[in-house]
Amino acid sequence: MPSAKIGMLVRHFSATSGPILDKAGACPYMSQAIAKSESSEASDVDLTFGGASGSSMSAPHPISASWLKRHGNRVCPVGGHTLASAEQKRGFASQTNGASALLAMCGDAASAPIEHGRVPPAQSRTPGSGLGRLPRPPQKSGRGFDFEGFYHDELKQKHDQNTYRYFNNINRLAKKAPMGHLADSEAHEITVWCSNDYQNMSRHPRVLSAMKETIDMYGAGAGGTRNIAGHNKHVEHIEEVLASLHRKEGALVFGSCYAANDAALTVLGSKLPNCVILSDSSNHASMIQGIKHSGAKKMIYRHNDMEDLESKLRSIPVGTPKIIAFESVYSMCGTVGPIERTIELAKQYGAITFLDEVHAVGMYGPHGAGVAEHLDWMLNATMPPGKLKGTIMDNLDIITGTLGKAYGNVGGYIAGSSRLVDLIRSFAPQFIFSTTLPPAVLSGAATAIEVLMESNHTRQLQQIRTRELKRALLTANIPLQSNPSHIVPVLVGSAEKAKLASDLLLSQHACYVQPINYPTVAHGLERLRITPTPEHTSQHVTLLVSALQQVWQQLGLRTVSDLLAAPQDGSDALADLFRHSQFVEDTSPLWTDAMLALPNELLTGSSSASFHCKCEAAPQPFPFPDLNMAQGPPRISS
């Protein structure tokens, strides 16, 4: 929408809600619009909104609060989220309340200049997001339970706690990774910093070619469940590839790894007599849900605390079936599970291991099989698979993974013994009653696995960018939770400020970083979760860190210096987490210098060279050796 039109809206609305004009200068869009509209001769308030459709909309004169409630989120591209929450809280009982909502929408934090004039358009909303803005519906007397009122109250609680989820309309560009655009406005590009497409396989030419060929020959859908017309050569092939990747007898593919974890734990926990499942306190919701569905007894041990795990194992009778469920890379904090020690305890106390490698497959190991393969780097990189026995990966009973992150597609899987896989196949309703993944998806995912088994090039480059970003953030006084993995959790400590920081990064700096709030992380430990990819360059890193510095200053967020100066009496959870990750935990990168096999100047960050993966063309070798046959260090302790 033209700036003059925005100013016109503010000017006419201020006739009934005067205070807004005095404070509208806090918003970069409103302040520019007001200046231009002061000399405007226009007397109407017809609003023409930009976009592909070029649609127009007329507003009443003077503008009413009810009109603003319906359309105000399209006025300012930054404020739609806050307006929704403010409307919901205030109920828009009067025009004065409407003015207050717009003031809250703009906020003092939006006062920084617009960088390079790149203003993202207003965000579209999911259908559900509008529910939070409505006042509580009147109860229908004599009609029984007030369903709509119940829905409203539940959503109101989410809004009041700043945990209501808004979905940004992010459209990643296949030919311009890591770039994307918002809604339909392709002219306003953004840099995507939080995608789980860790290796950019979703745009790899071999993957795309395989998918196109498959869809041309076999169509879009699988045609049914595995039992009814949905079993085909594509699903058989990818299950063979996955079993080979993890050196297991069999594998089973699901629509998602959420379904895979839920199904496997549900079946095992319900079928094994008197089963006890020991679960890491930071496990993913899919594992928690599977344990609940199983009805089995559960024991939760402190995150990565092997003494606590052993204490609980010791309390269970030897003959009782036990499952230890844990993850290799924990996605919100980036910590790494002590796989080797967990296996030792499982063998000692008669338990089986259930390892979620969702955020590790394609990212670690000489063939991308995950952290379990990575820990035996030299053996797995140099020995033929048929001759390998007794490695860490071999000693795991069940491995689960995803096709939707490093492999750039969609779906999940389990891998284990043939009898285990058959048990899940035969009893899991999540598998039995779900339509098979489309043939093109299976073909593309299998190709991505094969690409990442053949070379470590993109894995190496991704790790370089991760090191570079972590180093730059700490140098810039921006606090992060240090860890050995590719996850970069930037610590904020407030749900409201984490959301606002994300909005400012997007609206003023064209950087998309998603905030992570409760219940994904604990209250007071809210954060921004950043995941570099091979396509991010040193220049991208520099621009992001600069943007974060400006946002940190605008919002008065706590810095490294602030957290180090905080009391050490247990009263400050965020400071305790930061200090513990910096000074107590072993955060040495899983990818060692020897594994990266790069010149020293790149490892130390002293080189300005930028290695940008050109996936549009045929894959080209990078200026460092392939590590498939390189000698790595001996086994690395987890």
XYZ file of C-alpha atoms in Angstrom:
638
model
C 0.000 0.000 0.000
C 1.384 3.468 -0.817
C 2.819 5.342 2.154
C 0.425 8.266 1.627
C -2.512 5.920 2.011
C -1.141 4.552 5.296
C -0.701 8.083 6.550
C -4.252 8.888 5.512
C -5.462 5.974 7.583
C -3.551 7.174 10.623
C -4.730 10.782 10.174
C -8.421 9.911 9.878
C -8.319 7.325 12.616
C -6.662 9.833 14.921
C -9.736 12.050 14.659
C -11.482 9.648 17.012
C -8.417 8.264 18.773
C -6.023 11.197 19.108
C -3.163 9.616 21.091
C -2.177 7.339 18.246
C -0.778 10.156 16.105
C 1.510 11.308 18.896
C 3.155 7.899 19.210
C 2.874 6.592 15.673
C 6.389 7.864 15.000
C 7.635 4.811 16.867
C 6.732 2.717 13.842
C 9.042 3.081 10.810
C 6.162 2.602 8.376
C 3.751 4.975 10.088
C 6.338 7.710 10.643
C 7.269 7.809 6.964
C 3.627 7.691 5.920
C 2.576 10.555 8.202
C 5.270 12.827 6.836
C 4.102 12.224 3.277
C 0.404 12.470 4.071
C 0.583 15.870 5.785
C 0.650 17.549 2.379
C -1.875 15.165 0.808
C -4.966 16.783 -0.667
C -6.903 13.550 -0.677
C -10.096 13.548 1.314
C -11.135 9.931 0.970
C -9.803 6.890 2.748
C -9.953 4.412 -0.100
C -7.119 1.990 0.534
C -5.361 0.265 -2.334
C -3.281 -2.675 -1.225
C -0.320 -3.914 -3.224
C 0.236 -7.464 -4.295
C -0.351 -9.590 -7.299
C -4.072 -9.049 -7.341
C -3.910 -5.282 -6.922
C -7.142 -5.488 -4.951
C -8.621 -2.417 -3.313
C -10.624 -1.889 -0.170
C -12.613 1.085 1.098
C -12.674 2.157 4.702
C -15.443 4.123 6.419
C -14.883 7.765 7.294
C -13.974 8.228 10.039
C -12.412 4.804 10.441
C -14.107 2.699 13.082
C -12.564 0.274 15.510
C -14.592 -2.566 14.017
C -13.094 -1.850 10.587
C -9.603 -1.751 12.076
C -10.255 -5.044 13.827
C -11.009 -6.710 10.507
C -8.372 -5.047 8.327
C -5.803 -3.338 10.550
C -3.341 -6.214 10.383
C -2.824 -5.346 6.707
C -1.841 -1.773 7.482
C 1.527 -2.440 9.102
C 3.615 -5.459 8.024
C 5.203 -5.805 11.444
C 2.207 -5.477 13.678
C -0.325 -8.092 12.683
C 0.751 -10.563 15.339
C 0.664 -8.050 18.186
C -2.615 -6.559 16.979
C -4.214 -9.995 17.111
C -3.100 -10.479 20.690
C -4.058 -6.954 21.731
C -7.511 -7.243 20.155
C -8.063 -10.534 21.875
C -7.102 -9.122 25.271
C -9.025 -5.871 24.958
C -12.012 -7.270 23.077
C -12.244 -4.055 21.071
C -14.924 -2.829 23.411
C -14.476 0.721 22.161
C -12.659 2.786 19.567
C -10.252 3.905 22.263
C -9.297 0.296 22.870
C -8.774 -0.075 19.139
C -6.333 2.816 19.216
C -4.442 1.203 22.078
C -4.196 -2.007 20.111
C -2.664 -0.215 17.157
C -0.186 1.528 19.445
C 0.809 -1.833 20.907
C 1.050 -3.214 17.400
C 3.636 -0.638 16.348
C 5.571 -0.451 19.620
C 8.763 1.402 20.507
C 10.860 -1.548 19.342
C 9.974 -0.878 15.721
C 11.701 2.488 15.610
C 14.865 1.472 13.763
C 15.274 2.552 10.118
C 14.313 0.178 7.352
C 17.474 -1.395 6.017
C 17.991 -0.863 2.293
C 14.306 -0.020 1.976
C 13.421 -3.728 1.876
C 10.084 -3.893 3.614
C 8.404 -7.291 3.669
C 4.689 -7.262 2.864
C 2.032 -8.058 5.417
C 2.030 -11.671 6.511
C -0.853 -13.914 5.618
C -2.493 -15.826 8.431
C -3.611 -19.352 8.857
C -7.367 -19.725 9.300
C -6.922 -20.556 12.970
C -5.056 -17.386 13.843
C -8.179 -15.254 13.493
C -9.889 -17.067 16.344
C -7.624 -15.455 18.904
C -8.776 -11.967 17.931
C -12.484 -12.518 18.492
C -14.229 -11.422 21.673
C -15.769 -14.252 23.641
C -18.895 -15.431 21.824
C -22.188 -15.223 23.699
C -23.291 -18.519 25.181
C -26.374 -20.013 23.609
C -28.727 -20.593 26.513
C -30.349 -23.973 26.656
C -28.077 -25.359 23.968
C -25.867 -27.534 26.151
C -22.118 -27.216 26.427
C -20.609 -23.936 25.200
C -18.126 -25.327 22.670
C -17.235 -22.013 21.025
C -16.693 -20.358 24.386
C -14.431 -23.212 25.416
C -12.374 -22.862 22.235
C -12.099 -19.123 22.859
C -10.917 -19.540 26.450
C -8.265 -22.073 25.487
C -6.930 -19.771 22.768
C -7.067 -16.775 25.100
C -4.819 -18.599 27.522
C -2.283 -19.198 24.743
C -2.355 -15.512 23.825
C -2.022 -14.394 27.456
C 1.024 -16.631 27.894
C 2.616 -15.417 24.634
C 2.715 -19.009 23.388
C 0.163 -18.704 20.574
C 1.759 -19.950 17.363
C 1.793 -17.739 14.284
C 2.915 -19.116 10.929
C 5.018 -16.911 8.690
C 4.399 -17.409 4.976
C 7.944 -18.327 3.904
C 8.562 -19.455 0.326
C 12.082 -20.822 -0.125
C 13.511 -20.423 -3.623
C 14.946 -23.593 -5.176
C 17.356 -21.730 -7.449
C 18.465 -19.094 -4.934
C 19.094 -20.890 -1.631
C 19.196 -19.785 1.126
C 16.845 -17.060 -0.110
C 13.063 -16.980 -0.073
C 10.201 -14.518 -0.208
C 7.100 -13.695 1.809
C 3.556 -14.459 0.644
C 3.213 -13.522 -3.047
C 5.750 -10.714 -3.029
C 8.703 -12.180 -4.900
C 10.324 -8.749 -5.102
C 11.138 -8.751 -1.387
C 13.659 -11.514 -0.792
C 14.655 -12.725 2.640
C 17.478 -14.912 3.935
C 16.139 -18.062 5.600
C 18.144 -18.980 8.705
C 16.004 -21.645 10.382
C 15.203 -24.266 7.768
C 15.637 -27.930 8.646
C 16.656 -28.598 5.037
C 20.144 -28.771 6.515
C 21.984 -29.916 3.378
C 19.786 -28.183 0.773
C 18.922 -31.559 -0.711
C 15.419 -30.309 -1.562
C 16.972 -28.447 -4.499
C 19.779 -30.810 -5.500
C 19.643 -31.500 -9.269
C 19.858 -35.287 -8.874
C 17.035 -35.282 -6.342
C 14.806 -33.093 -8.496
C 15.541 -35.149 -11.591
C 14.638 -38.398 -9.826
C 11.375 -36.938 -8.566
C 10.385 -35.533 -11.968
C 11.068 -38.813 -13.748
C 9.116 -40.773 -11.153
C 6.089 -38.508 -11.179
C 5.974 -38.575 -14.981
C 5.880 -42.366 -14.979
C 3.925 -43.206 -11.812
C 1.809 -40.144 -11.070
C 1.349 -38.068 -7.943
C 0.039 -40.479 -5.318
C 0.739 -43.999 -4.085
C -2.878 -45.095 -4.468
C -3.493 -46.423 -0.983
C -2.041 -47.926 2.150
C 0.762 -50.464 1.968
C -1.848 -53.196 2.295
C -4.123 -51.829 -0.448
C -2.358 -50.879 -3.695
C 0.238 -48.673 -1.983
C 3.176 -51.076 -1.810
C 5.591 -50.503 -4.691
C 9.215 -50.752 -5.810
C 9.991 -47.242 -4.570
C 9.119 -47.963 -0.952
C 10.937 -51.303 -1.096
C 14.038 -49.614 -2.497
C 14.233 -46.844 0.085
C 13.755 -49.311 2.942
C 16.658 -51.344 1.582
C 18.763 -48.168 1.340
C 17.914 -47.162 4.916
C 18.653 -50.619 6.315
C 22.016 -50.564 4.535
C 22.770 -47.033 5.761
C 22.352 -48.073 9.405
C 23.599 -51.668 8.887
C 20.358 -53.164 10.191
C 18.365 -56.131 8.933
C 15.342 -54.067 8.020
C 13.678 -50.662 7.915
C 10.109 -49.361 7.754
C 9.016 -46.014 6.284
C 6.251 -43.831 7.760
C 4.613 -40.577 6.721
C 6.720 -38.721 9.305
C 9.196 -39.505 12.044
C 6.616 -38.274 14.530
C 4.476 -41.205 13.384
C 7.487 -43.550 13.381
C 8.479 -42.737 16.978
C 4.886 -42.774 18.185
C 4.159 -46.090 16.471
C 7.305 -47.930 17.519
C 7.127 -46.945 21.184
C 3.371 -47.529 21.310
C 3.708 -51.081 19.994
C 6.797 -52.034 21.987
C 5.565 -50.516 25.248
C 2.155 -52.156 24.964
C 3.312 -55.583 23.740
C 6.318 -56.197 25.985
C 4.950 -57.530 29.319
C 5.330 -55.063 32.211
C 7.636 -52.950 30.059
C 9.377 -49.921 31.576
C 10.494 -47.110 29.259
C 13.299 -44.855 30.477
C 13.100 -41.511 28.689
C 15.525 -38.588 28.574
C 13.845 -35.474 29.975
C 14.539 -33.546 26.756
C 13.059 -36.114 24.380
C 10.914 -34.996 21.454
C 7.127 -34.830 21.757
C 6.730 -37.782 19.377
C 8.577 -40.071 21.772
C 6.672 -38.726 24.759
C 3.406 -39.343 22.917
C 4.403 -42.886 21.979
C 5.231 -43.678 25.600
C 1.846 -42.309 26.706
C 0.005 -44.288 24.048
C 1.775 -47.490 25.054
C 0.450 -47.424 28.601
C 3.825 -48.690 29.794
C 5.417 -47.491 32.982
C 7.796 -44.615 32.290
C 10.789 -43.294 34.178
C 12.232 -39.932 33.143
C 15.923 -39.374 33.769
C 17.698 -36.013 33.799
C 18.966 -34.851 30.424
C 22.147 -36.727 29.453
C 22.678 -37.706 33.120
C 24.082 -41.225 33.054
C 24.254 -41.502 36.847
C 20.538 -40.793 37.086
C 19.819 -43.269 34.288
C 21.855 -45.993 35.981
C 20.151 -45.340 39.301
C 16.758 -45.856 37.700
C 17.885 -48.946 35.776
C 19.206 -50.439 39.000
C 15.780 -50.052 40.621
C 14.040 -52.223 38.000
C 14.075 -56.047 38.291
C 16.559 -57.681 35.920
C 13.896 -59.722 34.137
C 11.623 -56.759 33.395
C 11.706 -55.567 29.753
C 13.294 -52.120 29.588
C 13.675 -49.586 26.764
C 16.020 -46.591 26.943
C 14.676 -43.887 24.626
C 16.943 -40.961 23.785
C 18.218 -38.752 20.958
C 21.586 -38.197 19.340
C 21.203 -34.455 18.596
C 18.617 -32.580 20.649
C 17.130 -30.088 18.248
C 16.363 -27.101 20.494
C 19.589 -27.019 22.493
C 22.023 -28.815 20.175
C 23.358 -31.082 22.897
C 24.456 -34.605 21.953
C 23.371 -37.761 23.729
C 26.072 -39.982 25.309
C 25.392 -42.888 22.974
C 28.305 -45.140 23.904
C 27.688 -44.950 27.651
C 23.951 -45.499 27.163
C 24.674 -48.688 25.216
C 26.976 -49.904 28.000
C 24.269 -49.343 30.625
C 21.640 -51.018 28.451
C 23.764 -54.151 28.126
C 24.610 -54.147 31.818
C 20.977 -53.923 32.945
C 19.231 -55.899 30.201
C 17.606 -53.027 28.312
C 17.274 -52.254 24.610
C 18.182 -48.880 23.104
C 15.878 -46.662 21.058
C 17.871 -43.840 19.425
C 16.277 -40.944 17.546
C 18.786 -39.702 14.923
C 16.331 -37.282 13.265
C 18.601 -34.236 13.458
C 21.757 -36.241 12.740
C 21.117 -38.400 9.667
C 22.732 -36.815 6.639
C 24.731 -34.551 8.965
C 27.212 -36.809 10.766
C 29.289 -39.854 9.921
C 31.372 -40.552 6.808
C 28.207 -41.764 5.047
C 25.674 -39.561 6.826
C 24.213 -42.320 9.005
C 24.236 -40.093 12.093
C 26.161 -39.567 15.299
C 26.395 -43.301 16.035
C 28.342 -43.787 12.798
C 30.305 -40.572 13.407
C 31.696 -41.808 16.727
C 33.495 -44.644 14.909
C 34.659 -42.427 12.058
C 37.843 -44.229 11.065
C 36.287 -47.698 11.072
C 33.214 -46.632 9.127
C 35.189 -44.519 6.649
C 37.805 -47.107 5.742
C 36.341 -50.592 6.255
C 33.924 -52.270 3.805
C 30.465 -52.448 5.447
C 30.377 -56.249 5.192
C 33.467 -56.573 7.391
C 32.354 -54.194 10.123
C 31.163 -55.695 13.382
C 30.756 -54.400 16.877
C 30.706 -50.667 16.133
C 28.638 -48.265 18.198
C 25.969 -48.177 15.490
C 25.867 -51.987 15.348
C 25.165 -52.140 19.076
C 22.054 -49.971 18.900
C 18.791 -51.920 18.821
C 16.464 -49.389 17.183
C 17.337 -46.280 15.172
C 14.746 -43.802 13.945
C 15.272 -41.007 11.468
C 13.610 -38.627 9.061
C 13.555 -38.001 5.324
C 12.387 -34.429 5.914
C 15.453 -32.645 7.241
C 18.957 -33.269 5.860
C 17.429 -35.390 3.084
C 15.189 -32.513 2.021
C 11.951 -34.413 1.571
C 9.228 -35.787 3.837
C 8.714 -38.977 5.836
C 10.256 -40.930 8.693
C 11.496 -44.438 9.418
C 12.693 -46.999 11.912
C 15.573 -49.439 11.415
C 16.328 -52.569 13.417
C 16.168 -56.346 13.360
C 13.852 -57.982 10.840
C 11.588 -59.320 13.609
C 11.361 -55.927 15.296
C 10.463 -54.222 12.014
C 7.856 -56.893 11.263
C 6.315 -56.446 14.716
C 5.861 -52.712 14.168
C 4.602 -53.321 10.611
C 2.011 -55.785 11.887
C 0.669 -53.914 14.920
C 1.153 -50.150 14.467
C -2.097 -48.423 13.407
C -0.063 -45.359 12.437
C 1.484 -47.516 9.721
C -1.357 -49.860 8.815
C -3.994 -47.189 8.202
C -1.853 -44.494 6.556
C -1.518 -43.936 2.821
C 1.959 -44.689 1.497
C 4.199 -41.738 0.701
C 4.055 -40.719 -2.988
C 6.472 -42.579 -5.298
C 8.192 -39.322 -6.292
C 8.862 -38.479 -2.639
C 10.358 -41.908 -2.002
C 12.477 -41.706 -5.140
C 13.753 -38.230 -4.276
C 14.518 -39.164 -0.675
C 16.391 -42.316 -1.706
C 18.451 -40.261 -4.141
C 19.274 -37.704 -1.437
C 20.460 -40.478 0.882
C 22.685 -41.843 -1.867
C 24.106 -38.385 -2.664
C 25.036 -37.808 0.971
C 26.483 -41.308 1.324
C 28.865 -40.632 -1.564
C 30.544 -37.459 -0.305
C 31.130 -35.334 2.774
C 31.462 -32.057 0.879
C 28.219 -30.372 1.907
C 28.513 -31.715 5.459
C 31.955 -30.153 5.767
C 30.822 -26.795 4.438
C 27.800 -26.724 6.726
C 30.058 -27.339 9.721
C 32.397 -24.526 8.665
C 29.498 -22.080 8.541
C 28.280 -23.273 11.932
C 31.689 -22.666 13.508
C 31.949 -19.284 11.838
C 28.522 -18.170 13.069
C 29.006 -19.385 16.650
C 32.359 -17.628 16.874
C 30.958 -14.391 15.418
C 27.983 -14.345 17.797
C 30.086 -14.667 20.938
C 32.512 -12.047 19.619
C 29.521 -9.726 19.127
C 28.394 -10.286 22.754
C 25.305 -12.252 21.642
C 24.668 -15.204 23.999
C 24.209 -18.712 22.649
C 24.009 -22.148 24.190
C 27.290 -23.731 23.166
C 27.090 -27.331 21.988
C 28.953 -29.861 19.806
C 26.392 -29.874 16.982
C 25.146 -27.777 14.060
C 22.288 -26.199 16.057
C 22.803 -22.537 17.072
C 20.419 -21.594 19.937
C 20.586 -17.822 20.577
C 19.353 -17.178 24.126
C 16.624 -14.566 24.753
C 14.804 -15.576 27.944
C 11.371 -14.094 27.177
C 8.589 -15.411 24.948
C 7.349 -11.934 24.110
C 10.808 -10.588 23.280
C 11.794 -13.683 21.313
C 8.738 -13.193 19.105
C 9.409 -9.478 18.755
C 13.078 -10.104 17.936
C 12.013 -12.521 15.204
C 9.573 -9.952 13.791
C 12.204 -7.213 13.754
C 14.800 -9.425 12.085
C 12.286 -10.198 9.359
C 10.765 -6.752 8.879
C 13.871 -4.603 9.191
C 16.710 -6.902 8.137
C 15.046 -9.476 5.842
C 16.381 -12.336 8.009
C 13.946 -15.087 8.961
C 14.717 -16.755 12.297
C 11.959 -18.569 14.173
C 11.478 -17.985 17.926
C 11.250 -21.054 20.151
C 8.946 -20.698 23.158
C 7.165 -22.843 25.750
C 6.288 -25.725 25.680
C 9.112 -26.533 23.238
C 11.541 -25.035 25.763
C 11.040 -24.147 29.416
C 9.704 -20.763 30.516
C 12.587 -18.312 30.827
C 14.772 -20.208 28.348
C 13.133 -18.898 25.153
C 15.459 -18.556 22.194
C 16.002 -18.041 18.495
C 17.031 -21.245 16.727
C 19.472 -20.778 13.838
C 20.627 -23.498 11.450
C 23.271 -22.562 8.859
C 23.325 -24.486 5.582
C 26.054 -25.091 2.978
C 24.545 -22.279 0.892
C 25.033 -19.599 3.538
C 28.177 -17.567 2.890
C 30.511 -15.580 5.133
C 28.708 -12.448 3.953
C 25.372 -13.891 5.068
C 26.883 -14.599 8.486
C 28.220 -11.048 8.812
C 24.846 -9.513 7.906
C 22.943 -11.751 10.332
C 25.241 -10.999 13.256
C 24.993 -7.260 12.543
C 21.194 -7.525 12.444
C 21.138 -9.416 15.748
C 23.321 -6.769 17.375
C 20.887 -4.039 16.323
C 17.850 -5.991 17.511
C 19.557 -6.805 20.820
C 20.166 -3.095 21.360
C 16.631 -2.101 20.328
C 14.980 -4.540 22.713
C 17.513 -4.250 25.525
C 18.154 -7.992 25.479
C 20.738 -9.575 27.729
C 24.241 -9.970 26.352
C 27.082 -12.359 27.120
C 28.448 -9.790 29.570
C 25.069 -9.504 31.312
C 24.714 -13.244 31.760
C 28.253 -13.654 33.061
C 27.623 -10.905 35.615
C 24.380 -12.473 36.889
C 24.253 -14.022 40.387
C 25.310 -17.655 40.584
C 22.768 -18.652 43.216
C 20.396 -20.580 40.955
C 17.918 -17.716 40.650
C 18.699 -16.952 37.005
C 17.953 -19.951 34.770
C 19.089 -18.283 31.558
C 22.449 -17.219 32.992
C 22.939 -20.658 34.537
C 22.251 -22.332 31.200
C 24.675 -20.055 29.383
C 27.483 -20.517 31.917
C 26.972 -24.270 32.067
C 27.195 -24.601 28.285
C 30.313 -22.428 28.175
C 32.325 -23.712 31.109
C 30.974 -27.087 32.287
C 29.801 -29.143 29.326
C 32.157 -30.591 26.742
C 31.126 -28.652 23.653
C 33.981 -29.704 21.393
C 32.544 -29.986 17.865
C 31.630 -33.491 16.749
C 33.298 -32.610 13.459
C 36.951 -32.308 14.460
C 39.556 -30.325 12.525
C 40.950 -33.592 11.165
C 37.528 -34.644 9.892
C 37.039 -31.330 8.169
C 40.500 -31.706 6.592
C 40.680 -28.020 5.779
C 43.518 -25.482 5.687
C 44.165 -23.779 9.024
C 43.123 -20.348 7.772
C 39.604 -21.639 7.099
C 39.318 -23.368 10.461
C 40.369 -20.212 12.316
C 38.184 -17.940 10.239
C 41.085 -15.785 9.048
C 40.322 -16.367 5.381
C 37.744 -14.342 3.504
C 37.269 -17.128 0.979
C 33.684 -18.161 0.418
C 32.872 -21.639 -0.843
C 29.372 -21.470 -2.245
C 27.733 -24.712 -3.329
C 26.483 -24.254 -6.891
C 23.841 -26.933 -6.971
C 22.156 -25.552 -10.102
C 25.019 -27.005 -12.138
C 26.497 -30.473 -12.000
C 28.139 -31.074 -8.607
C 31.728 -29.838 -8.610
C 34.479 -30.897 -6.195
C 35.257 -28.500 -3.380
C 38.849 -27.400 -2.672
C 39.356 -29.998 0.037
C 39.547 -33.794 -0.115
C 36.667 -36.202 0.117
C 36.857 -37.870 3.517
C 35.270 -41.188 2.613
C 38.718 -42.797 2.470
C 40.572 -40.279 4.616
C 42.014 -41.447 7.888
C 40.186 -39.877 10.763
C 40.979 -39.942 14.442
C 40.345 -43.056 16.509
C 37.008 -43.544 18.191
C 35.744 -40.332 19.726
C 34.110 -40.567 23.101
C 30.651 -39.080 23.333
